[in-house]
Short mmCIF file of C-alpha atoms in Angstrom, two decimals:
data_model
loop_
_atom_site.label_atom_id
_atom_site.label_comp_id
_atom_site.label_asym_id
_atom_site.label_seq_id
_atom_site.Cartn_x
_atom_site.Cartn_y
_atom_site.Cartn_z
CA UNK M 1425 -19.82 -44.01 -72.66
CA UNK M 1426 -21.79 -42.26 -69.94
CA UNK M 1427 -23.29 -38.99 -70.73
CA UNK M 1428 -21.58 -35.95 -68.81
CA UNK M 1429 -24.27 -34.06 -66.59
CA UNK M 1430 -25.19 -30.88 -67.64
CA UNK M 1431 -26.07 -29.72 -64.33
CA UNK M 1432 -23.98 -26.61 -63.32
CA UNK M 1433 -21.94 -27.11 -60.19
CA UNK M 1434 -23.24 -24.55 -57.43
CA UNK M 1435 -21.10 -22.92 -55.04
CA UNK M 1436 -23.04 -22.91 -51.65
CA UNK M 1437 -22.50 -19.31 -50.35
CA UNK M 1438 -24.40 -19.62 -47.39
CA UNK M 1439 -22.28 -22.52 -46.41
CA UNK M 1440 -18.95 -21.04 -46.99
CA UNK M 1441 -19.98 -17.79 -45.04
CA UNK M 1442 -21.00 -19.97 -42.14
CA UNK M 1443 -17.75 -21.66 -42.01
CA UNK M 1444 -16.09 -18.57 -42.40
CA UNK M 1445 -17.97 -16.79 -39.66
CA UNK M 1446 -17.06 -19.89 -37.34
CA UNK M 1447 -13.41 -19.71 -37.98
CA UNK M 1448 -13.39 -16.00 -37.26
CA UNK M 1449 -15.31 -16.46 -34.01
CA UNK M 1450 -12.94 -19.30 -32.91
CA UNK M 1451 -9.96 -16.84 -33.85
CA UNK M 1452 -11.46 -14.07 -31.82
CA UNK M 1453 -12.35 -16.31 -28.84
CA UNK M 1454 -8.61 -17.69 -28.93
CA UNK M 1455 -7.24 -13.80 -29.03
CA UNK M 1456 -9.53 -12.99 -26.07
CA UNK M 1457 -8.33 -15.84 -24.05
CA UNK M 1458 -4.57 -15.11 -24.92
CA UNK M 1459 -4.94 -11.49 -23.98
CA UNK M 1460 -6.85 -12.43 -20.55
CA UNK M 1461 -3.98 -15.15 -19.64
CA UNK M 1462 -1.44 -12.71 -20.52
CA UNK M 1463 -3.12 -9.74 -18.72
CA UNK M 1464 -3.56 -11.83 -15.54
CA UNK M 1465 0.02 -12.89 -15.56
CA UNK M 1466 1.31 -9.55 -16.28
CA UNK M 1467 -0.52 -8.47 -12.89
CA UNK M 1468 0.72 -11.31 -11.10
CA UNK M 1469 4.39 -10.84 -12.08
CA UNK M 1470 4.50 -7.01 -11.92
CA UNK M 1471 2.06 -6.49 -9.06
CA UNK M 1472 0.59 -3.39 -11.09
CA UNK M 1473 -3.04 -3.42 -10.45
CA UNK M 1474 -4.72 -0.32 -10.05
CA UNK M 1475 -6.05 -0.55 -6.25
CA UNK M 1476 -9.55 0.80 -5.58
CA UNK M 1477 -11.47 2.80 -3.12
CA UNK M 1478 -12.49 0.63 -0.27
CA UNK M 1479 -9.55 -1.73 -0.14
CA UNK M 1480 -7.78 -1.55 3.38
CA UNK M 1481 -4.04 -2.55 2.65
CA UNK M 1482 -1.25 -2.37 5.50
CA UNK M 1483 2.42 -1.80 5.00
CA UNK M 1484 3.80 -4.54 7.62
CA UNK M 1485 7.16 -3.92 9.05
CA UNK M 1486 8.15 -6.98 11.20
CA UNK M 1487 11.20 -8.62 12.46
CA UNK M 1488 11.76 -12.53 11.43
CA UNK M 1489 12.10 -12.85 15.29
CA UNK M 1490 8.95 -11.38 16.29
CA UNK M 1491 7.23 -12.67 19.36
CA UNK M 1492 4.32 -14.73 18.20
CA UNK M 1493 0.91 -15.32 19.66
CA UNK M 1494 0.91 -19.10 21.39
CA UNK M 1495 0.27 -21.85 18.82
CA UNK M 1496 0.36 -19.33 16.03
CA UNK M 1497 2.82 -17.63 13.55
CA UNK M 1498 1.07 -14.23 14.09
CA UNK M 1499 2.70 -11.47 16.05
CA UNK M 1500 1.51 -11.42 19.66
CA UNK M 1501 1.15 -7.48 19.30
CA UNK M 1502 0.30 -5.64 16.20
CA UNK M 1503 0.71 -1.60 16.18
CA UNK M 1504 -1.59 -0.10 13.56
CA UNK M 1505 -0.65 3.28 12.47
CA UNK M 1506 -3.21 5.50 10.32
CA UNK M 1507 -1.54 8.79 9.16
CA UNK M 1508 -1.54 11.37 6.71
CA UNK M 1509 1.99 12.69 5.47
CA UNK M 1510 0.44 16.21 5.22
CA UNK M 1511 -1.15 16.14 8.95
CA UNK M 1512 0.85 18.42 11.42
CA UNK M 1513 -0.36 16.29 14.14
CA UNK M 1514 1.06 13.17 12.39
CA UNK M 1515 4.38 14.88 12.00
CA UNK M 1516 4.40 15.56 15.69
CA UNK M 1517 3.81 11.90 16.36
CA UNK M 1518 6.50 10.79 14.15
CA UNK M 1519 8.86 13.33 15.84
CA UNK M 1520 7.85 12.04 19.05
CA UNK M 1521 7.48 8.28 18.80
CA UNK M 1522 8.72 7.43 15.14
CA UNK M 1523 11.99 6.07 16.08
CA UNK M 1524 10.39 4.15 18.93
CA UNK M 1525 8.20 2.34 16.49
CA UNK M 1526 11.30 1.17 14.55
CA UNK M 1527 13.04 0.20 17.66
CA UNK M 1528 9.99 -1.96 18.52
CA UNK M 1529 10.03 -3.51 15.32
CA UNK M 1530 13.88 -4.28 15.37
CA UNK M 1531 13.50 -5.91 18.74
CA UNK M 1532 10.84 -8.34 17.71
CA UNK M 1533 8.60 -7.16 20.37
CA UNK M 1534 5.54 -6.17 17.70
CA UNK M 1535 4.74 -5.97 14.22
CA UNK M 1536 3.79 -2.24 12.91
CA UNK M 1537 1.11 -2.16 10.26
CA UNK M 1538 1.45 1.33 8.37
CA UNK M 1539 -1.61 2.79 6.61
CA UNK M 1540 -0.92 5.93 4.84
CA UNK M 1541 -4.48 7.56 4.29
CA UNK M 1542 -5.28 10.77 2.28
CA UNK M 1543 -7.78 13.10 4.30
CA UNK M 1544 -5.79 16.44 3.68
CA UNK M 1545 -5.84 17.10 -0.04
CA UNK M 1546 -7.90 20.30 0.57
CA UNK M 1547 -4.70 21.33 2.59
CA UNK M 1548 -2.94 22.06 -0.88
CA UNK M 1549 -3.72 22.38 -4.47
CA UNK M 1550 -1.09 19.98 -5.44
CA UNK M 1551 -2.93 16.90 -3.58
CA UNK M 1552 0.29 16.24 -1.59
CA UNK M 1553 -1.68 14.04 0.85
CA UNK M 1554 -2.84 11.54 -1.92
CA UNK M 1555 0.43 11.70 -3.93
CA UNK M 1556 2.76 11.16 -0.72
CA UNK M 1557 0.45 8.18 0.52
CA UNK M 1558 0.40 6.72 -3.01
CA UNK M 1559 4.12 7.00 -3.07
CA UNK M 1560 4.55 5.30 0.39
CA UNK M 1561 2.65 2.14 -1.11
CA UNK M 1562 4.98 2.05 -4.30
CA UNK M 1563 8.27 2.30 -2.23
CA UNK M 1564 6.89 -0.33 0.05
CA UNK M 1565 5.73 -2.74 -2.75
CA UNK M 1566 9.60 -2.62 -3.91
CA UNK M 1567 10.98 -3.12 -0.33
CA UNK M 1568 11.63 -6.71 0.00
CA UNK M 1569 12.75 -6.63 3.33
CA UNK M 1570 10.63 -8.00 6.22
CA UNK M 1571 11.36 -4.85 8.31
CA UNK M 1572 10.76 -2.44 5.39
CA UNK M 1573 14.14 -0.71 5.93
CA UNK M 1574 13.83 1.46 2.67
CA UNK M 1575 10.22 2.23 3.50
CA UNK M 1576 10.79 3.12 6.82
CA UNK M 1577 13.75 5.62 5.62
CA UNK M 1578 11.43 7.01 2.98
CA UNK M 1579 8.63 7.58 5.58
CA UNK M 1580 10.86 9.38 7.92
CA UNK M 1581 12.30 11.44 5.09
CA UNK M 1582 8.70 12.45 3.94
CA UNK M 1583 7.79 13.70 7.54
CA UNK M 1584 11.30 15.39 7.93
CA UNK M 1585 10.52 17.56 4.83
CA UNK M 1586 6.72 17.78 5.62
CA UNK M 1587 5.37 20.91 4.04
CA UNK M 1588 3.17 23.36 5.87
CA UNK M 1589 -0.33 22.97 5.81
CA UNK M 1590 -1.65 25.34 3.14
CA UNK M 1591 1.72 25.48 1.59
CA UNK M 1592 1.71 26.48 -1.97
CA UNK M 1593 4.54 24.49 -2.96
CA UNK M 1594 5.02 20.83 -1.96
CA UNK M 1595 7.18 18.10 -3.26
CA UNK M 1596 6.09 17.03 -6.76
CA UNK M 1597 6.20 13.24 -7.97
CA UNK M 1598 9.64 13.92 -9.60
CA UNK M 1599 10.95 14.73 -6.13
CA UNK M 1600 9.10 11.87 -4.47
CA UNK M 1601 10.89 9.56 -6.93
CA UNK M 1602 14.32 11.01 -5.86
CA UNK M 1603 13.42 10.61 -2.29
CA UNK M 1604 12.52 6.89 -3.02
CA UNK M 1605 16.03 6.62 -4.59
CA UNK M 1606 17.71 8.15 -1.85
CA UNK M 1607 15.86 5.66 0.43
CA UNK M 1608 17.17 2.79 -1.27
CA UNK M 1609 14.52 1.79 -3.74
CA UNK M 1610 13.88 2.28 -7.55
CA UNK M 1611 12.52 -0.79 -9.66
CA UNK M 1612 9.06 0.07 -10.54
CA UNK M 1613 8.59 3.19 -8.07
CA UNK M 1614 8.61 5.98 -10.73
CA UNK M 1615 5.84 4.08 -12.97
CA UNK M 1616 3.78 3.43 -9.87
CA UNK M 1617 4.12 7.08 -8.54
CA UNK M 1618 3.56 8.71 -11.92
CA UNK M 1619 0.44 6.32 -12.67
CA UNK M 1620 -1.05 7.03 -9.16
CA UNK M 1621 -1.54 3.58 -8.81
CA UNK M 1622 -2.69 3.67 -5.14
CA UNK M 1623 -4.45 7.08 -5.35
CA UNK M 1624 -8.29 5.82 -5.26
CA UNK M 1625 -7.37 3.16 -2.38
CA UNK M 1626 -5.53 5.76 -0.05
CA UNK M 1627 -8.42 8.49 -0.69
CA UNK M 1628 -10.84 5.90 0.65
CA UNK M 1629 -8.86 4.07 3.19
CA UNK M 1630 -9.68 6.01 6.03
CA UNK M 1631 -13.41 5.68 5.69
CA UNK M 1632 -13.11 2.09 4.73
CA UNK M 1633 -11.06 1.51 8.17
CA UNK M 1634 -13.47 3.69 10.15
CA UNK M 1635 -10.71 6.36 10.67
CA UNK M 1636 -12.09 9.58 11.67
CA UNK M 1637 -8.81 11.62 12.17
CA UNK M 1638 -4.88 11.07 11.92
CA UNK M 1639 -2.81 9.89 13.61
CA UNK M 1640 -5.04 6.96 14.84
CA UNK M 1641 -3.15 4.35 16.73
CA UNK M 1642 -4.15 0.81 17.19
CA UNK M 1643 -2.76 -2.08 19.37
CA UNK M 1644 -4.27 -5.48 18.32
CA UNK M 1645 -7.35 -3.61 16.97
CA UNK M 1646 -8.07 -1.54 20.00
CA UNK M 1647 -7.84 2.54 19.83
CA UNK M 1648 -4.94 3.64 21.90
CA UNK M 1649 -4.63 7.16 23.22
CA UNK M 1650 -1.16 8.38 22.47
CA UNK M 1651 -1.37 12.09 23.33
CA UNK M 1652 -3.45 14.18 26.09
CA UNK M 1653 -5.85 16.96 25.42
CA UNK M 1654 -3.16 19.26 25.40
CA UNK M 1655 -1.49 17.52 22.31
CA UNK M 1656 1.23 16.01 24.49
CA UNK M 1657 2.26 12.62 23.19
CA UNK M 1658 3.48 9.63 25.59
CA UNK M 1659 6.89 9.07 26.24
CA UNK M 1660 8.79 6.40 24.41
CA UNK M 1661 9.09 4.39 27.56
CA UNK M 1662 5.25 4.95 28.44
CA UNK M 1663 4.60 3.73 24.67
CA UNK M 1664 6.88 0.89 25.05
CA UNK M 1665 5.32 -0.06 28.36
CA UNK M 1666 2.05 -0.65 26.59
CA UNK M 1667 3.89 -3.49 24.28
CA UNK M 1668 5.65 -5.18 26.89
CA UNK M 1669 2.67 -5.39 28.91
CA UNK M 1670 1.13 -7.74 26.28
CA UNK M 1671 4.50 -9.45 25.19
CA UNK M 1672 6.53 -9.19 28.31
CA UNK M 1673 10.11 -8.05 28.69
CA UNK M 1674 12.01 -7.92 25.61
CA UNK M 1675 15.76 -7.82 25.54
CA UNK M 1676 17.00 -4.66 24.51
CA UNK M 1677 13.80 -2.85 24.54
CA UNK M 1678 13.34 -1.52 28.19
CA UNK M 1679 10.34 0.61 29.24
CA UNK M 1680 10.55 2.83 32.38
CA UNK M 1681 10.27 1.07 35.77
CA UNK M 1682 6.69 1.09 36.99
CA UNK M 1683 6.28 3.13 40.32
CA UNK M 1684 5.94 1.08 43.54
CA UNK M 1685 2.49 0.50 44.67
#
């Protein structure tokens, strides 16, 4: 009968620890990958990424029947509006030509790109400029209509209730959320407003876009003077004429007759 070996069995501690470390690393790597995929999926589905300073994002209002450039699906005319909801001159522009912009969008004559910016936080201790601009982007994100009907109602209401420059009391976030609800959207608007998801972007948007004052109006990327040195704005017909000069006559959108030469 063979003699039993008297050599003691040995437990390879280093080998066991090495294997354990390997499995721990594999497990941690797996968790990181799963978390990263879940985070990216969450952002894509919910659109809840914090926007950063330096980004230039427009809120486009456009009719499905907009007049397009020849050989392209892009609008032939795009009006860009850079505005601050606490800017008195922006409030005057909205009063004079805000409804005209809506008429231009609805007629399909042009697209309107709104750029709410924040350059007047110093006008109140409540940072209304930033909070209102952030809220506008929050509302627009929930408004799925091409013409941004709910956003346009919210936009008009913000200017209708515009606090005076230097006012001690301005609409708080709760009031902005209620204004959004009255405009016809809720969804993720409350979380977006409370989180200030667009704050950094709106604070840096004017500089990133090369804007030094509000309102700044551009048509197809070119600055357009919409008021004279006395602060008098163009009439609706005069503004519409700038668009029809580009796209031609549009049914239901009549500009003033040009004087005979």
